[in-house]
Amino acid sequence: MSTERIVSEINAALAEHRDDQQRQPMETYMKNHFPFYGIKTPEREKILAPFVNDSKTFREKERFEVAFQLFQMPERECHYAALAVLEKGKKAVSPEAVEFYRELLLTKPWWDTVDMIASHLCGEYFKLYPQQLRPYTEQFRDSDFMWLRRAALLFQLKYKGETDQALLFETILCLKDEKEFFIEKAIGWALREYSKTDHDAVIDFLSTHECRPLSRREGLKWLKNKQPHLLDRL
C-alpha cells in the first residue's frame, strides 16, 4: 500500500469520529493554533491502533514519509498520529533520523508535539547514538528558533541515571536568563525530573546559580512535595 493511501486511511478514520462538542475546548486549550477533530486521547489511540500496529513493518523511509504527510494535514490529531507511527520505530532508526526529527520540530510546532519529539524520539535516538548528544544539544540550544532551544533542554528528560549532568546544567546555564515562558518552563521541568535521580545535584545547582522564578519553582516542585526537608539547604 502506498504511503499516500495509508495517510488517507488514517485521516479518514479520524475524520469519521469528529466530535464538534469536544473540538472547540481542545482548540481553545491549544490557543487556537490548530484545528482539531475533537477526539480525546483514549479514543484516538483506539482508532489508530490498527494503523500503528501495521507501521511496525514499515521501512524507515516509509515511516518518515507517512509521518511527514500526516504533518501536512490541518488537524492536530493527524500530527499525533504521525508521532505514534514514529514511536513504533524509534529504537531502530538510522543515524540520519535526527535530521528528520529536526524537520518535524520546525513543522507546525507547539509544546505538545515538540515535547514528544524531543524527549521520546530524540531522546531514544541519542541513546542509540550517544556521540551525537552533545553536538546536537549545543546546536539546538544556540538556535534562533525557540522550539529547538526548548528541545535541547528536554533531550535527556527520561534519562534518569544515564543523564549527562554536566551537559544538562551547561545547557540550562546557557538559557536560564531567557524571558520566554516555554524556555523557563522547560528548564524547571528538566530540573524537576533530574531531582528524582540526584536531588543533591539539583539543590547545589539552584543554590549557586540564579534561575528565573518559574524555572526555580518548577524545578523544586517534586522535592517540595516529596522531600521538603532537603530544601532547608536553599
PDB file of C-alpha atoms in Angstrom:
ATOM      1  CA  MET A   1       0.000   0.000   0.000  1.00  0.00           C
ATOM      2  CA  SER A   2       1.334   3.465  -0.899  1.00  0.00           C
ATOM      3  CA  THR A   3       2.141   5.962   1.821  1.00  0.00           C
ATOM      4  CA  GLU A   4      -0.483   8.298   0.344  1.00  0.00           C
ATOM      5  CA  ARG A   5      -3.124   5.600   0.770  1.00  0.00           C
ATOM      6  CA  ILE A   6      -2.051   4.923   4.353  1.00  0.00           C
ATOM      7  CA  VAL A   7      -2.237   8.614   5.225  1.00  0.00           C
ATOM      8  CA  SER A   8      -5.619   8.931   3.547  1.00  0.00           C
ATOM      9  CA  GLU A   9      -6.999   5.979   5.520  1.00  0.00           C
ATOM     10  CA  ILE A  10      -5.660   7.335   8.816  1.00  0.00           C
ATOM     11  CA  ASN A  11      -7.159  10.747   8.148  1.00  0.00           C
ATOM     12  CA  ALA A  12     -10.500   9.216   7.096  1.00  0.00           C
ATOM     13  CA  ALA A  13     -10.646   7.089  10.255  1.00  0.00           C
ATOM     14  CA  LEU A  14     -10.046  10.158  12.411  1.00  0.00           C
ATOM     15  CA  ALA A  15     -12.491  12.331  10.456  1.00  0.00           C
ATOM     16  CA  GLU A  16     -15.197   9.708  10.903  1.00  0.00           C
ATOM     17  CA  HIS A  17     -15.047  10.265  14.663  1.00  0.00           C
ATOM     18  CA  ARG A  18     -15.164  14.059  14.552  1.00  0.00           C
ATOM     19  CA  ASP A  19     -16.823  15.499  17.635  1.00  0.00           C
ATOM     20  CA  ASP A  20     -17.665  19.182  17.371  1.00  0.00           C
ATOM     21  CA  GLN A  21     -18.578  19.420  21.044  1.00  0.00           C
ATOM     22  CA  GLN A  22     -15.092  18.321  22.052  1.00  0.00           C
ATOM     23  CA  ARG A  23     -13.365  20.151  19.223  1.00  0.00           C
ATOM     24  CA  GLN A  24     -13.908  23.676  20.499  1.00  0.00           C
ATOM     25  CA  PRO A  25     -12.449  23.230  24.011  1.00  0.00           C
ATOM     26  CA  MET A  26      -9.478  21.339  22.557  1.00  0.00           C
ATOM     27  CA  GLU A  27      -8.763  24.144  20.117  1.00  0.00           C
ATOM     28  CA  THR A  28      -9.133  26.719  22.868  1.00  0.00           C
ATOM     29  CA  TYR A  29      -6.698  24.786  25.096  1.00  0.00           C
ATOM     30  CA  MET A  30      -4.142  24.923  22.288  1.00  0.00           C
ATOM     31  CA  LYS A  31      -4.674  28.676  21.880  1.00  0.00           C
ATOM     32  CA  ASN A  32      -6.425  28.081  18.536  1.00  0.00           C
ATOM     33  CA  HIS A  33      -3.146  27.314  16.790  1.00  0.00           C
ATOM     34  CA  PHE A  34      -4.602  24.199  15.146  1.00  0.00           C
ATOM     35  CA  PRO A  35      -7.987  22.792  14.168  1.00  0.00           C
ATOM     36  CA  PHE A  36      -8.994  19.551  15.881  1.00  0.00           C
ATOM     37  CA  TYR A  37     -11.327  16.715  15.074  1.00  0.00           C
ATOM     38  CA  GLY A  38     -12.257  16.717  18.746  1.00  0.00           C
ATOM     39  CA  ILE A  39     -11.099  13.185  19.581  1.00  0.00           C
ATOM     40  CA  LYS A  40      -9.866  12.570  23.110  1.00  0.00           C
ATOM     41  CA  THR A  41      -6.658  10.630  23.639  1.00  0.00           C
ATOM     42  CA  PRO A  42      -8.094   7.209  24.655  1.00  0.00           C
ATOM     43  CA  GLU A  43     -10.465   7.129  21.694  1.00  0.00           C
ATOM     44  CA  ARG A  44      -7.770   8.412  19.331  1.00  0.00           C
ATOM     45  CA  GLU A  45      -5.379   5.677  20.435  1.00  0.00           C
ATOM     46  CA  LYS A  46      -8.083   3.071  19.869  1.00  0.00           C
ATOM     47  CA  ILE A  47      -8.806   4.397  16.373  1.00  0.00           C
ATOM     48  CA  LEU A  48      -5.118   4.497  15.471  1.00  0.00           C
ATOM     49  CA  ALA A  49      -4.169   1.128  16.995  1.00  0.00           C
ATOM     50  CA  PRO A  50      -4.521  -0.936  13.772  1.00  0.00           C
ATOM     51  CA  PHE A  51      -2.523   1.602  11.756  1.00  0.00           C
ATOM     52  CA  VAL A  52       0.175   1.943  14.395  1.00  0.00           C
ATOM     53  CA  ASN A  53       0.445  -1.836  14.675  1.00  0.00           C
ATOM     54  CA  ASP A  54       0.824  -2.154  10.891  1.00  0.00           C
ATOM     55  CA  SER A  55       3.525   0.519  10.940  1.00  0.00           C
ATOM     56  CA  LYS A  56       5.861  -1.846  12.782  1.00  0.00           C
ATOM     57  CA  THR A  57       6.590  -3.459   9.406  1.00  0.00           C
ATOM     58  CA  PHE A  58       7.390  -0.172   7.639  1.00  0.00           C
ATOM     59  CA  ARG A  59      10.857   0.596   6.415  1.00  0.00           C
ATOM     60  CA  GLU A  60      12.262   3.801   7.855  1.00  0.00           C
ATOM     61  CA  LYS A  61      11.719   5.709   4.626  1.00  0.00           C
ATOM     62  CA  GLU A  62       8.048   4.701   4.544  1.00  0.00           C
ATOM     63  CA  ARG A  63       7.568   5.591   8.194  1.00  0.00           C
ATOM     64  CA  PHE A  64       9.088   9.017   7.691  1.00  0.00           C
ATOM     65  CA  GLU A  65       7.013   9.646   4.550  1.00  0.00           C
ATOM     66  CA  VAL A  66       3.799   8.741   6.359  1.00  0.00           C
ATOM     67  CA  ALA A  67       4.712  10.965   9.309  1.00  0.00           C
ATOM     68  CA  PHE A  68       5.681  13.875   7.073  1.00  0.00           C
ATOM     69  CA  GLN A  69       2.443  13.659   5.094  1.00  0.00           C
ATOM     70  CA  LEU A  70       0.367  13.450   8.259  1.00  0.00           C
ATOM     71  CA  PHE A  71       2.024  16.632   9.496  1.00  0.00           C
ATOM     72  CA  GLN A  72       0.796  18.398   6.360  1.00  0.00           C
ATOM     73  CA  MET A  73      -2.804  17.747   7.404  1.00  0.00           C
ATOM     74  CA  PRO A  74      -4.528  20.608   9.249  1.00  0.00           C
ATOM     75  CA  GLU A  75      -5.997  18.672  12.175  1.00  0.00           C
ATOM     76  CA  ARG A  76      -3.797  18.188  15.216  1.00  0.00           C
ATOM     77  CA  GLU A  77      -4.879  14.566  15.680  1.00  0.00           C
ATOM     78  CA  CYS A  78      -3.117  13.775  12.395  1.00  0.00           C
ATOM     79  CA  HIS A  79       0.115  15.143  13.847  1.00  0.00           C
ATOM     80  CA  TYR A  80      -0.359  12.976  16.926  1.00  0.00           C
ATOM     81  CA  ALA A  81      -0.908  10.009  14.611  1.00  0.00           C
ATOM     82  CA  ALA A  82       2.405  10.787  12.916  1.00  0.00           C
ATOM     83  CA  LEU A  83       4.201  10.686  16.244  1.00  0.00           C
ATOM     84  CA  ALA A  84       2.508   7.409  17.189  1.00  0.00           C
ATOM     85  CA  VAL A  85       3.783   5.869  13.952  1.00  0.00           C
ATOM     86  CA  LEU A  86       7.298   7.171  14.603  1.00  0.00           C
ATOM     87  CA  GLU A  87       7.223   5.814  18.159  1.00  0.00           C
ATOM     88  CA  LYS A  88       6.972   2.273  16.808  1.00  0.00           C
ATOM     89  CA  GLY A  89      10.289   2.580  15.023  1.00  0.00           C
ATOM     90  CA  LYS A  90      12.243   4.774  17.412  1.00  0.00           C
ATOM     91  CA  LYS A  91      14.515   2.026  18.754  1.00  0.00           C
ATOM     92  CA  ALA A  92      15.967   1.101  15.370  1.00  0.00           C
ATOM     93  CA  VAL A  93      16.483   4.362  13.495  1.00  0.00           C
ATOM     94  CA  SER A  94      19.367   5.278  11.238  1.00  0.00           C
ATOM     95  CA  PRO A  95      21.970   7.923  12.136  1.00  0.00           C
ATOM     96  CA  GLU A  96      20.201  10.305   9.743  1.00  0.00           C
ATOM     97  CA  ALA A  97      16.905  10.161  11.649  1.00  0.00           C
ATOM     98  CA  VAL A  98      17.770  13.129  13.858  1.00  0.00           C
ATOM     99  CA  GLU A  99      17.619  15.442  10.854  1.00  0.00           C
ATOM    100  CA  PHE A 100      14.079  14.278  10.142  1.00  0.00           C
ATOM    101  CA  TYR A 101      13.177  14.880  13.770  1.00  0.00           C
ATOM    102  CA  ARG A 102      14.601  18.390  13.471  1.00  0.00           C
ATOM    103  CA  GLU A 103      12.372  18.974  10.444  1.00  0.00           C
ATOM    104  CA  LEU A 104       9.312  17.904  12.433  1.00  0.00           C
ATOM    105  CA  LEU A 105      10.300  20.183  15.318  1.00  0.00           C
ATOM    106  CA  LEU A 106      10.121  23.036  12.818  1.00  0.00           C
ATOM    107  CA  THR A 107       6.784  21.883  11.360  1.00  0.00           C
ATOM    108  CA  LYS A 108       3.629  23.327  12.959  1.00  0.00           C
ATOM    109  CA  PRO A 109       5.391  23.473  16.332  1.00  0.00           C
ATOM    110  CA  TRP A 110       3.747  23.830  19.702  1.00  0.00           C
ATOM    111  CA  TRP A 111       4.654  22.380  23.074  1.00  0.00           C
ATOM    112  CA  ASP A 112       2.632  19.173  22.633  1.00  0.00           C
ATOM    113  CA  THR A 113       4.460  17.847  19.572  1.00  0.00           C
ATOM    114  CA  VAL A 114       7.806  19.459  20.390  1.00  0.00           C
ATOM    115  CA  ASP A 115       7.966  17.805  23.803  1.00  0.00           C
ATOM    116  CA  MET A 116       7.107  14.396  22.390  1.00  0.00           C
ATOM    117  CA  ILE A 117       9.673  14.651  19.608  1.00  0.00           C
ATOM    118  CA  ALA A 118      12.405  15.964  21.925  1.00  0.00           C
ATOM    119  CA  SER A 119      12.003  13.658  24.915  1.00  0.00           C
ATOM    120  CA  HIS A 120      10.768  10.468  23.246  1.00  0.00           C
ATOM    121  CA  LEU A 121      12.055  10.384  19.672  1.00  0.00           C
ATOM    122  CA  CYS A 122      15.259  12.401  20.005  1.00  0.00           C
ATOM    123  CA  GLY A 123      15.805  11.028  23.497  1.00  0.00           C
ATOM    124  CA  GLU A 124      15.787   7.473  22.187  1.00  0.00           C
ATOM    125  CA  TYR A 125      17.909   8.456  19.185  1.00  0.00           C
ATOM    126  CA  PHE A 126      20.681   9.807  21.417  1.00  0.00           C
ATOM    127  CA  LYS A 127      20.707   6.577  23.398  1.00  0.00           C
ATOM    128  CA  LEU A 128      21.421   4.774  20.134  1.00  0.00           C
ATOM    129  CA  TYR A 129      23.988   7.387  19.045  1.00  0.00           C
ATOM    130  CA  PRO A 130      25.352   8.938  22.264  1.00  0.00           C
ATOM    131  CA  GLN A 131      28.192  10.640  20.424  1.00  0.00           C
ATOM    132  CA  GLN A 132      25.585  12.879  18.808  1.00  0.00           C
ATOM    133  CA  LEU A 133      24.032  14.133  22.041  1.00  0.00           C
ATOM    134  CA  ARG A 134      26.454  16.948  22.805  1.00  0.00           C
ATOM    135  CA  PRO A 135      26.811  18.287  19.237  1.00  0.00           C
ATOM    136  CA  TYR A 136      23.054  18.446  18.687  1.00  0.00           C
ATOM    137  CA  THR A 137      22.354  19.823  22.148  1.00  0.00           C
ATOM    138  CA  GLU A 138      24.858  22.611  21.544  1.00  0.00           C
ATOM    139  CA  GLN A 139      23.497  23.240  18.059  1.00  0.00           C
ATOM    140  CA  PHE A 140      19.855  23.349  19.157  1.00  0.00           C
ATOM    141  CA  ARG A 141      20.414  25.482  22.262  1.00  0.00           C
ATOM    142  CA  ASP A 142      22.158  28.120  20.125  1.00  0.00           C
ATOM    143  CA  SER A 143      19.348  28.184  17.566  1.00  0.00           C
ATOM    144  CA  ASP A 144      17.323  31.311  16.814  1.00  0.00           C
ATOM    145  CA  PHE A 145      14.258  29.071  16.796  1.00  0.00           C
ATOM    146  CA  MET A 146      12.762  28.926  20.280  1.00  0.00           C
ATOM    147  CA  TRP A 147      11.308  25.430  19.946  1.00  0.00           C
ATOM    148  CA  LEU A 148      14.719  23.979  19.100  1.00  0.00           C
ATOM    149  CA  ARG A 149      16.135  25.606  22.223  1.00  0.00           C
ATOM    150  CA  ARG A 150      13.330  24.058  24.268  1.00  0.00           C
ATOM    151  CA  ALA A 151      14.035  20.679  22.657  1.00  0.00           C
ATOM    152  CA  ALA A 152      17.698  20.880  23.698  1.00  0.00           C
ATOM    153  CA  LEU A 153      16.562  21.107  27.328  1.00  0.00           C
ATOM    154  CA  LEU A 154      14.348  18.037  27.024  1.00  0.00           C
ATOM    155  CA  PHE A 155      16.522  15.518  25.172  1.00  0.00           C
ATOM    156  CA  GLN A 156      17.571  13.865  28.446  1.00  0.00           C
ATOM    157  CA  LEU A 157      14.250  14.219  30.256  1.00  0.00           C
ATOM    158  CA  LYS A 158      13.770  10.435  30.591  1.00  0.00           C
ATOM    159  CA  TYR A 159      17.422   9.523  31.134  1.00  0.00           C
ATOM    160  CA  LYS A 160      17.443   9.352  34.937  1.00  0.00           C
ATOM    161  CA  GLY A 161      20.810   7.882  35.967  1.00  0.00           C
ATOM    162  CA  GLU A 162      22.079   7.983  32.383  1.00  0.00           C
ATOM    163  CA  THR A 163      21.828  11.783  32.298  1.00  0.00           C
ATOM    164  CA  ASP A 164      24.914  13.679  31.219  1.00  0.00           C
ATOM    165  CA  GLN A 165      24.683  16.021  34.189  1.00  0.00           C
ATOM    166  CA  ALA A 166      27.389  18.384  33.007  1.00  0.00           C
ATOM    167  CA  LEU A 167      25.694  18.845  29.634  1.00  0.00           C
ATOM    168  CA  LEU A 168      22.274  19.330  31.220  1.00  0.00           C
ATOM    169  CA  PHE A 169      23.456  22.022  33.624  1.00  0.00           C
ATOM    170  CA  GLU A 170      25.588  23.659  30.955  1.00  0.00           C
ATOM    171  CA  THR A 171      22.541  23.904  28.677  1.00  0.00           C
ATOM    172  CA  ILE A 172      20.412  25.360  31.458  1.00  0.00           C
ATOM    173  CA  LEU A 173      23.098  27.964  32.164  1.00  0.00           C
ATOM    174  CA  CYS A 174      23.074  28.961  28.508  1.00  0.00           C
ATOM    175  CA  LEU A 175      19.314  29.557  28.546  1.00  0.00           C
ATOM    176  CA  LYS A 176      18.417  30.409  32.144  1.00  0.00           C
ATOM    177  CA  ASP A 177      18.169  34.186  31.632  1.00  0.00           C
ATOM    178  CA  GLU A 178      15.844  33.940  28.681  1.00  0.00           C
ATOM    179  CA  LYS A 179      12.484  35.609  29.325  1.00  0.00           C
ATOM    180  CA  GLU A 180      10.414  33.107  27.400  1.00  0.00           C
ATOM    181  CA  PHE A 181       7.725  31.097  29.155  1.00  0.00           C
ATOM    182  CA  PHE A 182       8.372  27.865  27.245  1.00  0.00           C
ATOM    183  CA  ILE A 183      12.096  28.012  27.968  1.00  0.00           C
ATOM    184  CA  GLU A 184      11.617  28.866  31.640  1.00  0.00           C
ATOM    185  CA  LYS A 185       9.106  26.032  31.966  1.00  0.00           C
ATOM    186  CA  ALA A 186      11.369  23.521  30.206  1.00  0.00           C
ATOM    187  CA  ILE A 187      14.287  24.384  32.495  1.00  0.00           C
ATOM    188  CA  GLY A 188      12.069  23.765  35.505  1.00  0.00           C
ATOM    189  CA  TRP A 189      10.775  20.516  34.063  1.00  0.00           C
ATOM    190  CA  ALA A 190      14.276  19.248  33.324  1.00  0.00           C
ATOM    191  CA  LEU A 191      15.456  20.114  36.833  1.00  0.00           C
ATOM    192  CA  ARG A 192      12.380  18.565  38.439  1.00  0.00           C
ATOM    193  CA  GLU A 193      12.822  15.282  36.606  1.00  0.00           C
ATOM    194  CA  TYR A 194      16.519  15.122  37.374  1.00  0.00           C
ATOM    195  CA  SER A 195      15.877  15.918  41.048  1.00  0.00           C
ATOM    196  CA  LYS A 196      14.193  12.497  41.273  1.00  0.00           C
ATOM    197  CA  THR A 197      17.568  10.948  40.384  1.00  0.00           C
ATOM    198  CA  ASP A 198      20.077  13.296  42.033  1.00  0.00           C
ATOM    199  CA  HIS A 199      18.432  15.783  44.370  1.00  0.00           C
ATOM    200  CA  ASP A 200      21.766  16.949  45.782  1.00  0.00           C
ATOM    201  CA  ALA A 201      22.977  17.999  42.342  1.00  0.00           C
ATOM    202  CA  VAL A 202      19.809  19.968  41.613  1.00  0.00           C
ATOM    203  CA  ILE A 203      19.837  21.654  45.019  1.00  0.00           C
ATOM    204  CA  ASP A 204      23.521  22.539  44.663  1.00  0.00           C
ATOM    205  CA  PHE A 205      22.865  23.899  41.171  1.00  0.00           C
ATOM    206  CA  LEU A 206      20.000  26.116  42.320  1.00  0.00           C
ATOM    207  CA  SER A 207      21.989  27.206  45.355  1.00  0.00           C
ATOM    208  CA  THR A 208      24.823  28.517  43.230  1.00  0.00           C
ATOM    209  CA  HIS A 209      23.024  29.752  40.096  1.00  0.00           C
ATOM    210  CA  GLU A 210      20.235  32.287  39.841  1.00  0.00           C
ATOM    211  CA  CYS A 211      17.368  30.989  37.698  1.00  0.00           C
ATOM    212  CA  ARG A 212      14.164  32.751  36.797  1.00  0.00           C
ATOM    213  CA  PRO A 213      11.373  32.279  39.375  1.00  0.00           C
ATOM    214  CA  LEU A 214       9.256  29.980  37.206  1.00  0.00           C
ATOM    215  CA  SER A 215      12.206  27.695  36.465  1.00  0.00           C
ATOM    216  CA  ARG A 216      13.183  27.541  40.120  1.00  0.00           C
ATOM    217  CA  ARG A 217       9.634  26.925  41.308  1.00  0.00           C
ATOM    218  CA  GLU A 218       9.041  24.159  38.768  1.00  0.00           C
ATOM    219  CA  GLY A 219      12.458  22.659  39.365  1.00  0.00           C
ATOM    220  CA  LEU A 220      11.827  22.271  43.099  1.00  0.00           C
ATOM    221  CA  LYS A 221       8.209  21.133  42.886  1.00  0.00           C
ATOM    222  CA  TRP A 222       8.878  17.399  43.287  1.00  0.00           C
ATOM    223  CA  LEU A 223      11.304  17.912  46.165  1.00  0.00           C
ATOM    224  CA  LYS A 224       8.906  20.282  47.890  1.00  0.00           C
ATOM    225  CA  ASN A 225       6.171  17.642  47.779  1.00  0.00           C
ATOM    226  CA  LYS A 226       8.274  14.543  48.473  1.00  0.00           C
ATOM    227  CA  GLN A 227      11.321  15.599  50.463  1.00  0.00           C
ATOM    228  CA  PRO A 228      10.756  19.138  51.737  1.00  0.00           C
ATOM    229  CA  HIS A 229      13.400  18.818  54.461  1.00  0.00           C
ATOM    230  CA  LEU A 230      16.079  18.859  51.779  1.00  0.00           C
ATOM    231  CA  LEU A 231      15.121  22.387  50.810  1.00  0.00           C
ATOM    232  CA  ASP A 232      16.493  23.734  54.088  1.00  0.00           C
ATOM    233  CA  ARG A 233      19.811  23.970  52.266  1.00  0.00           C
ATOM    234  CA  LEU A 234      18.448  26.595  49.908  1.00  0.00           C
TER     235      LEU A 234
END
